[in-house]
PDB file of C-alpha atoms in Angstrom:
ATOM      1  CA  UNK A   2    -110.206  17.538 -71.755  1.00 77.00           C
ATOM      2  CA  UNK A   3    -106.025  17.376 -72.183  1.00 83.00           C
ATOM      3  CA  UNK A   4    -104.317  18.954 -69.523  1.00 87.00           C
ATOM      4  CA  UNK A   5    -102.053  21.283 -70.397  1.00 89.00           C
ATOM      5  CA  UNK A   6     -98.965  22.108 -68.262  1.00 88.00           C
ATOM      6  CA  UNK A   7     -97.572  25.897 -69.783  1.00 91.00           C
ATOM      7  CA  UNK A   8     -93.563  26.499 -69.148  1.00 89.00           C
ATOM      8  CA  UNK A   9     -92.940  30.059 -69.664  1.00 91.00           C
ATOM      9  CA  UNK A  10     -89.199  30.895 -70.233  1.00 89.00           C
ATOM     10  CA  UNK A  11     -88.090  34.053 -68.050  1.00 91.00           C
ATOM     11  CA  UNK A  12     -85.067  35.738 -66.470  1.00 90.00           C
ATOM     12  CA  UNK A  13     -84.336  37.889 -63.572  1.00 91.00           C
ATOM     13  CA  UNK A  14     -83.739  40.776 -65.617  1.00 91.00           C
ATOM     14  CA  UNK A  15     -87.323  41.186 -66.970  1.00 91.00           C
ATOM     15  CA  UNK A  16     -89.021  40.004 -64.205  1.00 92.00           C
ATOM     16  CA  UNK A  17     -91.359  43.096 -63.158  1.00 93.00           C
ATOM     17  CA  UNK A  18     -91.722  44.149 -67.463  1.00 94.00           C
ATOM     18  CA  UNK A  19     -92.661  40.562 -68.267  1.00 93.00           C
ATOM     19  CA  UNK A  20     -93.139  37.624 -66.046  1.00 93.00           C
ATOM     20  CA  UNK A  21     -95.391  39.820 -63.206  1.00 94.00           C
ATOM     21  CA  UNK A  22     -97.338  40.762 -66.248  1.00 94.00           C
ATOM     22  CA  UNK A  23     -97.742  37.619 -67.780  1.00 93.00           C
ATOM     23  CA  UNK A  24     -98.430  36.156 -64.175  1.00 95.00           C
ATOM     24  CA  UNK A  25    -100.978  38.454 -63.717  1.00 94.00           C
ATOM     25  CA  UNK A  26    -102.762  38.235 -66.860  1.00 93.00           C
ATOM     26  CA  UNK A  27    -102.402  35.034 -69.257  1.00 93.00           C
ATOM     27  CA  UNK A  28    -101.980  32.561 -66.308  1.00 94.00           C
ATOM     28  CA  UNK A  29    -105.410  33.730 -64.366  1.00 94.00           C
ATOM     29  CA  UNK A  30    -106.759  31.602 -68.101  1.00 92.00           C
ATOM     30  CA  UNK A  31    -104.449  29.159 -67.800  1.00 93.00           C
ATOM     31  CA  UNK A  32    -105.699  28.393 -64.532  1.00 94.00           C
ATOM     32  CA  UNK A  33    -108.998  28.774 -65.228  1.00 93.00           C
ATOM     33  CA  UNK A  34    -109.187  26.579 -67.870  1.00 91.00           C
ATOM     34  CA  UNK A  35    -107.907  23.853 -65.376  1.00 92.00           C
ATOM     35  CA  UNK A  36    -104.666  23.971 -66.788  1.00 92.00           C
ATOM     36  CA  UNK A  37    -100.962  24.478 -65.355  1.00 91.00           C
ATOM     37  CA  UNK A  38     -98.028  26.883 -65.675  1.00 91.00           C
ATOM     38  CA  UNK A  39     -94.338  26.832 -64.462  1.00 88.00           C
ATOM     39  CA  UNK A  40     -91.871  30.087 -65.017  1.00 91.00           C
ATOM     40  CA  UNK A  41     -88.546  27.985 -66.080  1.00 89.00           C
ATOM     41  CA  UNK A  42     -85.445  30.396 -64.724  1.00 88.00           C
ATOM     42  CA  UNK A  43     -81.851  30.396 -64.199  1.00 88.00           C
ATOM     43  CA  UNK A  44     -82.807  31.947 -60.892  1.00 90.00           C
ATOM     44  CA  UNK A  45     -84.105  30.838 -57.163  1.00 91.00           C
ATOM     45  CA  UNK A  46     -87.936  31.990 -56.503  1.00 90.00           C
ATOM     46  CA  UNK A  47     -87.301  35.432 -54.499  1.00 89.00           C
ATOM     47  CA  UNK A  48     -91.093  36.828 -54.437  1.00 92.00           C
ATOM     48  CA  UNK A  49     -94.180  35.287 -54.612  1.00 90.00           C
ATOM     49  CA  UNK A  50     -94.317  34.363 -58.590  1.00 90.00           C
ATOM     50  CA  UNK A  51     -93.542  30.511 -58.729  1.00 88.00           C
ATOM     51  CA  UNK A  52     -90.450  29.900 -60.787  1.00 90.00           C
ATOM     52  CA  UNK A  53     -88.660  26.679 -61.117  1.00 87.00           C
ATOM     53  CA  UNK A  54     -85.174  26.933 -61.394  1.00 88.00           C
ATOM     54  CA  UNK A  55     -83.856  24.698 -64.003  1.00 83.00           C
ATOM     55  CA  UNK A  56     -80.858  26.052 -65.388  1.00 82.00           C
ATOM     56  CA  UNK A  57     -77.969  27.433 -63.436  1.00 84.00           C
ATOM     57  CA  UNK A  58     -77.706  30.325 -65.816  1.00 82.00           C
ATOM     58  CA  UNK A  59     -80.185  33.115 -66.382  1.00 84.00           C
ATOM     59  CA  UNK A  60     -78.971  35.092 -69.745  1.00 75.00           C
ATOM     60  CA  UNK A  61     -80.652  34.739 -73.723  1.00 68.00           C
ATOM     61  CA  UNK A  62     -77.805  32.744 -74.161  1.00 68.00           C
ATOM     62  CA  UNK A  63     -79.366  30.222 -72.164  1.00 70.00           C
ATOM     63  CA  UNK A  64     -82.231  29.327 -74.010  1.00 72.00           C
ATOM     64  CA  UNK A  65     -81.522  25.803 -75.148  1.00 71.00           C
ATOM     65  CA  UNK A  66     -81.189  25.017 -71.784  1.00 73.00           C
ATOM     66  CA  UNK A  67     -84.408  26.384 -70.320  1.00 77.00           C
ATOM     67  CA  UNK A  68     -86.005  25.027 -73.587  1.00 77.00           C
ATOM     68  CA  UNK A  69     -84.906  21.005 -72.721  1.00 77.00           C
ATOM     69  CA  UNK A  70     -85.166  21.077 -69.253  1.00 76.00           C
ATOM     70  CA  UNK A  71     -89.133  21.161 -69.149  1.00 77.00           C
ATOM     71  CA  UNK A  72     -89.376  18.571 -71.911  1.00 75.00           C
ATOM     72  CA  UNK A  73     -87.236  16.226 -69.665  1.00 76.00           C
ATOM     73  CA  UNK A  74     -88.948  17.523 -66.568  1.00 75.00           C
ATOM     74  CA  UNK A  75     -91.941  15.734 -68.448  1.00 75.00           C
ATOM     75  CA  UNK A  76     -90.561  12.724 -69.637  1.00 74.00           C
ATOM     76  CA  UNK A  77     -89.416  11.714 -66.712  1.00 77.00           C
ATOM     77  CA  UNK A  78     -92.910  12.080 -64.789  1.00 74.00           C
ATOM     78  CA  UNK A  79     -92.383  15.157 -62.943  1.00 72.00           C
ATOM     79  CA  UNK A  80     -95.449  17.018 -64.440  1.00 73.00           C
ATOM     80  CA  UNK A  81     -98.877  15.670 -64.211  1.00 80.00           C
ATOM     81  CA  UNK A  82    -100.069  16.921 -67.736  1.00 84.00           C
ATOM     82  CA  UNK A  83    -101.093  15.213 -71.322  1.00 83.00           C
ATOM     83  CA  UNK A  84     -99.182  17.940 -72.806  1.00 85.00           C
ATOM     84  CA  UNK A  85     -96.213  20.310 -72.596  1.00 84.00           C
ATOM     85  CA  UNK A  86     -96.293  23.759 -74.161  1.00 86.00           C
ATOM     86  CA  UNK A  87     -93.117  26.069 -73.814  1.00 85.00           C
ATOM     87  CA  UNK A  88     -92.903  29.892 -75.124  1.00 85.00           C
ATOM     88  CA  UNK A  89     -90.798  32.707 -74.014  1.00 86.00           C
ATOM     89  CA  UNK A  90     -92.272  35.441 -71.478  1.00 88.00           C
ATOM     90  CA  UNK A  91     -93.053  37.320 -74.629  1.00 86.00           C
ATOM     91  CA  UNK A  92     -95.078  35.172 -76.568  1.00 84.00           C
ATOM     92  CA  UNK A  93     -99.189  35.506 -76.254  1.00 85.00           C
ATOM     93  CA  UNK A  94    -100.993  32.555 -75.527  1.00 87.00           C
ATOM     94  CA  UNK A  95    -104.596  32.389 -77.394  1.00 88.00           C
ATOM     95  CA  UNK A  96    -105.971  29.753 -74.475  1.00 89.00           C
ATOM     96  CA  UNK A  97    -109.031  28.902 -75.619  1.00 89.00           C
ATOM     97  CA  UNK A  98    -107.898  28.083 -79.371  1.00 88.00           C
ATOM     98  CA  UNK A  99    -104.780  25.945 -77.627  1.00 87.00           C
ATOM     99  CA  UNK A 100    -107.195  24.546 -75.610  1.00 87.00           C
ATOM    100  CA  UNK A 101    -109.414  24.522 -78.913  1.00 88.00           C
ATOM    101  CA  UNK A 102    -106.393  22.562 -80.777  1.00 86.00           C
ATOM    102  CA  UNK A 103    -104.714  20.349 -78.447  1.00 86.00           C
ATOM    103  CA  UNK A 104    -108.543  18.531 -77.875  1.00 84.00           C
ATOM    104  CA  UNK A 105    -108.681  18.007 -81.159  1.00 84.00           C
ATOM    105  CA  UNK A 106    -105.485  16.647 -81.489  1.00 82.00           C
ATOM    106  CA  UNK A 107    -105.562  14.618 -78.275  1.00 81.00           C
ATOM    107  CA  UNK A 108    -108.058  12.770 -80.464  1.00 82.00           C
ATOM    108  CA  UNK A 109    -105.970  11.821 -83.104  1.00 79.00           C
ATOM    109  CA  UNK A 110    -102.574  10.881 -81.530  1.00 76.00           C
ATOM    110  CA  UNK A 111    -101.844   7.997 -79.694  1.00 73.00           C
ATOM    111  CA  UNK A 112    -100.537   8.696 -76.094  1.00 68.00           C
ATOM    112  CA  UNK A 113     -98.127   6.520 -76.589  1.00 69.00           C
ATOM    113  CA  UNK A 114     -96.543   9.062 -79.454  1.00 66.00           C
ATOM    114  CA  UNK A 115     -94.512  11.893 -79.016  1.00 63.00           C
ATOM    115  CA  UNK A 116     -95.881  14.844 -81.080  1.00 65.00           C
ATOM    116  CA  UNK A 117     -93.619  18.114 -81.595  1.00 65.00           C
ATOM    117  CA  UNK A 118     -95.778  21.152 -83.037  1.00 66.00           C
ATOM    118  CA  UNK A 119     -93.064  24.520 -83.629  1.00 64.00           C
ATOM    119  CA  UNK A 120     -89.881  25.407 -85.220  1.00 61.00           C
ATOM    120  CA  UNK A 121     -87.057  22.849 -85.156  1.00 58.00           C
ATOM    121  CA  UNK A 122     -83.393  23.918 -84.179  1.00 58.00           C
ATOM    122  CA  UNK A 123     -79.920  22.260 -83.185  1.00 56.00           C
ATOM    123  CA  UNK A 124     -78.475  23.504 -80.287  1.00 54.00           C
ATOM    124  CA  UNK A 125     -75.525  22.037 -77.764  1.00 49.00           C
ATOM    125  CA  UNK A 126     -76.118  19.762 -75.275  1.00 49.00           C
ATOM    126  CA  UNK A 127     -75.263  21.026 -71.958  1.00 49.00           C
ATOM    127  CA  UNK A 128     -72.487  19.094 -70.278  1.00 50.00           C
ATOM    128  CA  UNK A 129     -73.598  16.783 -67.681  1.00 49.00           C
ATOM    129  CA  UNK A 130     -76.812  15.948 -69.394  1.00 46.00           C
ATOM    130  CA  UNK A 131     -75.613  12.634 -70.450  1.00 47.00           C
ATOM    131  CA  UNK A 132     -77.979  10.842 -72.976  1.00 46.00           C
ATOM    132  CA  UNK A 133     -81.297  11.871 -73.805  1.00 44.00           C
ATOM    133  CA  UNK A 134     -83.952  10.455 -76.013  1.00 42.00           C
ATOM    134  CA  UNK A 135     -84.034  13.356 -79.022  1.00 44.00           C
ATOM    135  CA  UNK A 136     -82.006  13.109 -82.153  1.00 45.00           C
ATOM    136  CA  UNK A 137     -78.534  13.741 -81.575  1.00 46.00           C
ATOM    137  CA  UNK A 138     -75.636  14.451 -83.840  1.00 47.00           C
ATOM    138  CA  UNK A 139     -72.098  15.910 -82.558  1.00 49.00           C
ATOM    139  CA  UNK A 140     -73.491  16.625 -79.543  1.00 49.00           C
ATOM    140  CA  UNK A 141     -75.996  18.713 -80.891  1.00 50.00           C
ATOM    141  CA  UNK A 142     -79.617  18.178 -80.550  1.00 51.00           C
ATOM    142  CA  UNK A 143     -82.578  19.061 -82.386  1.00 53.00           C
ATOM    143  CA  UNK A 144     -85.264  20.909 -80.260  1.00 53.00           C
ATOM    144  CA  UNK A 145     -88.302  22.462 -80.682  1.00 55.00           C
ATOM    145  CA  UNK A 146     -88.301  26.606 -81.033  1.00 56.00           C
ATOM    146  CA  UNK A 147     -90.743  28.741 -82.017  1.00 56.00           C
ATOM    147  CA  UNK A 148     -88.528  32.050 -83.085  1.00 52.00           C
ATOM    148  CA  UNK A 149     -87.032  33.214 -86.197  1.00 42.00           C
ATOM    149  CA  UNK A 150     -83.617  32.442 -84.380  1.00 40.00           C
TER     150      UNK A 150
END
């Protein structure tokens, strides 16, 4: 079975509405189905829900950033997963048909391919970022996003 690692975008401000919530309801599956989960912030960990800071900001405006950082955080080997799935803390995750999915396509895709399932945007690349392997243009970069925008 693929692992999975979840990376659940969330900020400060909606931390008991959303993330404790979400913490305390969709991640009990994530784990149980053997999976893992990371809450990406713009903030330091102040209570026991584990958040990874990867952003120095925590606002909506923000959102590129916390949406690249857990893709890189992947590429470059810091996540021991077969795939990377990142949502906002108000999106519902239907486990068992992800689960459902990604096996089936774990079948048919080389692990040697990248594979982006969602919405594609351009956003800016933060400064300091230097290169990175995604289509770039202006110093834009296409990314995956799964709102309306």
């Amino acid at each position: 079975m693929a692992k999975i690692c979840y990376n659940i975008l969330v900020c400060k401000q909606n931390h008991s509405t959303k993330t404790l919530p979400y913490y305390n309801t969709i991640c009990k599956d994530i784990v149980r189905d053997g999976n893992d989960f990371l809450f990406i912030s713009g903030f330091d960990k102040f209570d026991d829900i584990p958040v990874l800071k990867l952003s120095n900001k925590d606002d909506y405006n923000n959102q590129i950033d916390k949406t690249l950082h857990p893709f890189c955080h992947f590429y470059y080997g810091k996540t021991d997963c077969d795939w990377v799935y990142v949502g906002d803390d108000d999106t519902f995750i239907n486990t068992v048909n992800l689960n459902s999915i990604i096996n089936q396509l774990d079948k048919e895709i080389s692990k040697e391919d990248l594979a982006v399932y969602g919405n594609i945007c351009a956003g800016w690349i933060p400064p300091g970022w230097g290169k990175i392997n995604i289509a770039e243009k202006n110093n834009l970069v296409l990314h995956p996003h799964g709102g309306c925008g």
